[in-house]
Amino acid sequence: MAQTYSVECAGIDFVPSIKPSAISAYHARLRRFRATVTLASQASGDTVVLADVPAGFVFAGGEMVSSVSLGSSTVALGNASAAGKYRAAAVFTAVDTPTPFGPATAFSGAASTATERVLLTVGAAALPASGTLVVDLYFSHPN
């Protein structure tokens, strides 16, 4: 059987060995950026600032949970230049059910070179008039 290597482990059998590094998110420390959003009929097109993630961090996934259904409203998670970088615009109707998110392109992306402001962008319809939405963003860092 053939054996292949992940990108991070490509050099571990070299002599001398090239060890995987935390710079590529291998064996890096996980950090959580929590954003609690009080739902108040935020309109379609509005944005909510979720976090300012410092340079050098690598996306490691996210999780959302809401106390109410967001109904026909859609939410996207990303930044000012790519609204759906971490979650494409979609409805979120699960109530009190933590739901993971994150596209493969974000998981496999490189570390950020500058501080990134992560935004939730409301689309399709206004958010509910009341309730709480919690978004946990996970990033890894070598230190």
Steps between C-alpha positions, in 0.01 A plus 500: 500500500619849418561751777453872448551796732289795598643838404595561863683166540675487162851521651476286814678200343780707347852465640537730678132519583301815420252523781152641444462847645226688679530772234294274273257434790662166583519455878383860545299633791129549446339834588130577517350836405143510637240742368160530669247683285179641645244458223311825439354495147835579333411568137612324184838643403597587857826367643590400854864512613585161651876517563831658412734205442870595523752428225655154501185304585366210289125421480409178680120498474200656663176422677167684521210460739186710523222524758248551216468406134636769272206423269547602136791730578838388373832563670846489348825506697814653355659840462442823307646363176366142522169488688480119483865418571415288808132422434307564182169683535238250614201473731554383856184350648646266764402605854735430792700263278871581469582473129853489358595692186797574277586430136809296406653805330499687833637200693787458254576872472825659607552701815370855478762767435302781665226535759172380351162636605250215483145607415156343496306630199120485512326411175159411351293625797546676832614302802239422769395779738627315806723211599871428524741369238841377616781454248824333608791543260799270546845594379838344568830674564853367562529671843 
